[in-house]
Amino acid sequence: MARKRRRDFVYVETDGQVYLVRDRGAFRFPRADERLPFPTQPNGRMDLGEDRVMKRKPVLDHHPEEWLGRDAIFERADVDPLVKRAIYTTMIRCVSEVILSKGPRVLMVKAVRGFSKGHWNVPGGFMDYGESPEVGVEREAEEEIGVDIRLDGLLDVFVSGFPGKPAYTLGFVYKGHVASEEFRLKPDEIEDVGWFTVDKAMTLTRNPFAKWGLVDFFVGSPEARRALRVRRHGVAGGPTSGGGPTAFLDRDGVVNRGRPGYVRTPDQFEFLPRAIDGMRLLQDRGWRLVIVTNQDASGWKLLPERQLARIHASMIARLEEAGVHISEVYYCPHNVLSDCACRKPRPGMLLAAARDLGARPRAAWMIGDKPLDVQTGRAFGCRTAWVGPAAWRKRFAAEVRPWSPDVVASDLLAAARAIVKRDVQEDPRGSHDKVIA
Ligand SMILES: [Mg+2]
């Protein structure tokens, strides 16, 4: 049997009125190849199984009273079910969540069902019918952990799509405290509860709202900021600065050629072809460049930190000569056996940049050659680019798949070109488009 052909439709709506065409006694969306009697502008896309619906905004000089009102459409029998499904998909879901803290640590709960099944998350959940976000989060959290909570304010409100779901979710994230630690966990929903440092909590949760809220909490908490110890070269001087998107670059295999036995002297540091061009392109488009590198060679005592500092000083000087400014170099001087906040895939170095430089996950990319780099970017809640020659990517394809990089590219310049093509600020509607550069 021939596969059903994918059909493209156009969903035009303005101010609650929907433009439909009459076809054999019923109303449906116009097909993409049908001519509309007014101009339109693109306004997102929905993948609804076999059918694809392009959302468009009309350019009109009047309010189209003659179109059908969106709320009335559900009660009509003469409207194509695809129209109802698309309108239903536009109705945003609302969740309300809370970051409960004790000093620098935050409370996470492990779910036995739902989106977070088997994973840790911050307390909270879907708001009930007619409920305010404050009331909703108090009810959800108190149900989950069995103790009273006190809210200390709203951290932020976010929007995100979720994998495999065409609808979007609005997330309110609060900060707060528990009134007691005599937890009584809701038996059919929560199997465990625990206090974690922010970097650890970010590796445990898959929830983007929790990640973004955790960064906001971290930046606003003097205790959490102080508790994070991350080594840096010391380029950044003066007061911490906000603003500007950040490109986090892994070093070996992205900026310079990796080497068996590690890069252990400035002479052994060899820039990869096109890497400097890639950095310059990002910089010219307003991106701040921050290097984040695991230095196992230091962890194994093969490379004293003073020598690592010389390598970085030489790298920075050569880049400055080429007109490229590095905002900071963060490095982890520990080895693979260490349980430190800084070693990728923990996002400690990225959090340090949030603290020191004002970097924020929704305006950041992590670019790296190892699956572990992509995992680090995901942990931080930013977008990710995975780079390397085809043979390298083939070798690690299975390992990188669970972290689904947003861009896959042969080298830093190719990744930079793909990144600058997109909006700087995360557009939730664009997050499903994968680019192979
Ligand atoms: Mg690398």
mmCIF file of N, CA and C in Angstrom, residues 24 48 77 138 147 185 293 301 316 378 387 390 396:
data_model
loop_
_atom_site.group_PDB
_atom_site.id
_atom_site.type_symbol
_atom_site.label_atom_id
_atom_site.label_comp_id
_atom_site.label_asym_id
_atom_site.label_seq_id
_atom_site.Cartn_x
_atom_site.Cartn_y
_atom_site.Cartn_z
ATOM 1 N N ARG A 24 -17.419 20.996 0.350
ATOM 2 C CA ARG A 24 -18.452 19.951 0.424
ATOM 3 C C ARG A 24 -19.220 20.007 1.750
ATOM 4 N N LEU A 48 1.323 17.671 13.189
ATOM 5 C CA LEU A 48 0.237 16.888 13.782
ATOM 6 C C LEU A 48 0.161 15.551 13.047
ATOM 7 N N ALA A 77 -20.377 20.540 14.296
ATOM 8 C CA ALA A 77 -20.147 19.229 13.690
ATOM 9 C C ALA A 77 -19.610 19.374 12.268
ATOM 10 N N GLU A 138 1.952 25.563 45.732
ATOM 11 C CA GLU A 138 1.889 25.162 47.151
ATOM 12 C C GLU A 138 1.164 23.835 47.290
ATOM 13 N N VAL A 147 4.978 18.262 53.524
ATOM 14 C CA VAL A 147 5.225 19.311 54.527
ATOM 15 C C VAL A 147 4.838 20.669 53.934
ATOM 16 N N LEU A 185 6.369 11.390 51.788
ATOM 17 C CA LEU A 185 6.291 11.399 50.323
ATOM 18 C C LEU A 185 4.991 10.768 49.832
ATOM 19 N N THR A 293 37.055 23.702 29.702
ATOM 20 C CA THR A 293 37.866 22.540 29.335
ATOM 21 C C THR A 293 38.201 21.649 30.529
ATOM 22 N N LYS A 301 48.262 14.664 37.293
ATOM 23 C CA LYS A 301 49.554 15.239 37.721
ATOM 24 C C LYS A 301 50.614 15.210 36.611
ATOM 25 N N ILE A 316 45.626 32.702 24.347
ATOM 26 C CA ILE A 316 44.877 33.963 24.383
ATOM 27 C C ILE A 316 45.629 35.044 23.597
ATOM 28 N N ARG A 378 23.292 20.339 27.616
ATOM 29 C CA ARG A 378 21.922 19.934 27.979
ATOM 30 C C ARG A 378 21.690 20.121 29.471
ATOM 31 N N VAL A 387 30.610 18.917 17.139
ATOM 32 C CA VAL A 387 31.483 19.100 15.976
ATOM 33 C C VAL A 387 32.536 17.997 15.901
ATOM 34 N N ALA A 390 33.675 13.585 9.920
ATOM 35 C CA ALA A 390 32.634 12.565 9.730
ATOM 36 C C ALA A 390 32.983 11.252 10.424
ATOM 37 N N PHE A 396 31.013 8.109 17.441
ATOM 38 C CA PHE A 396 30.317 8.456 18.683
ATOM 39 C C PHE A 396 28.819 8.692 18.499
#
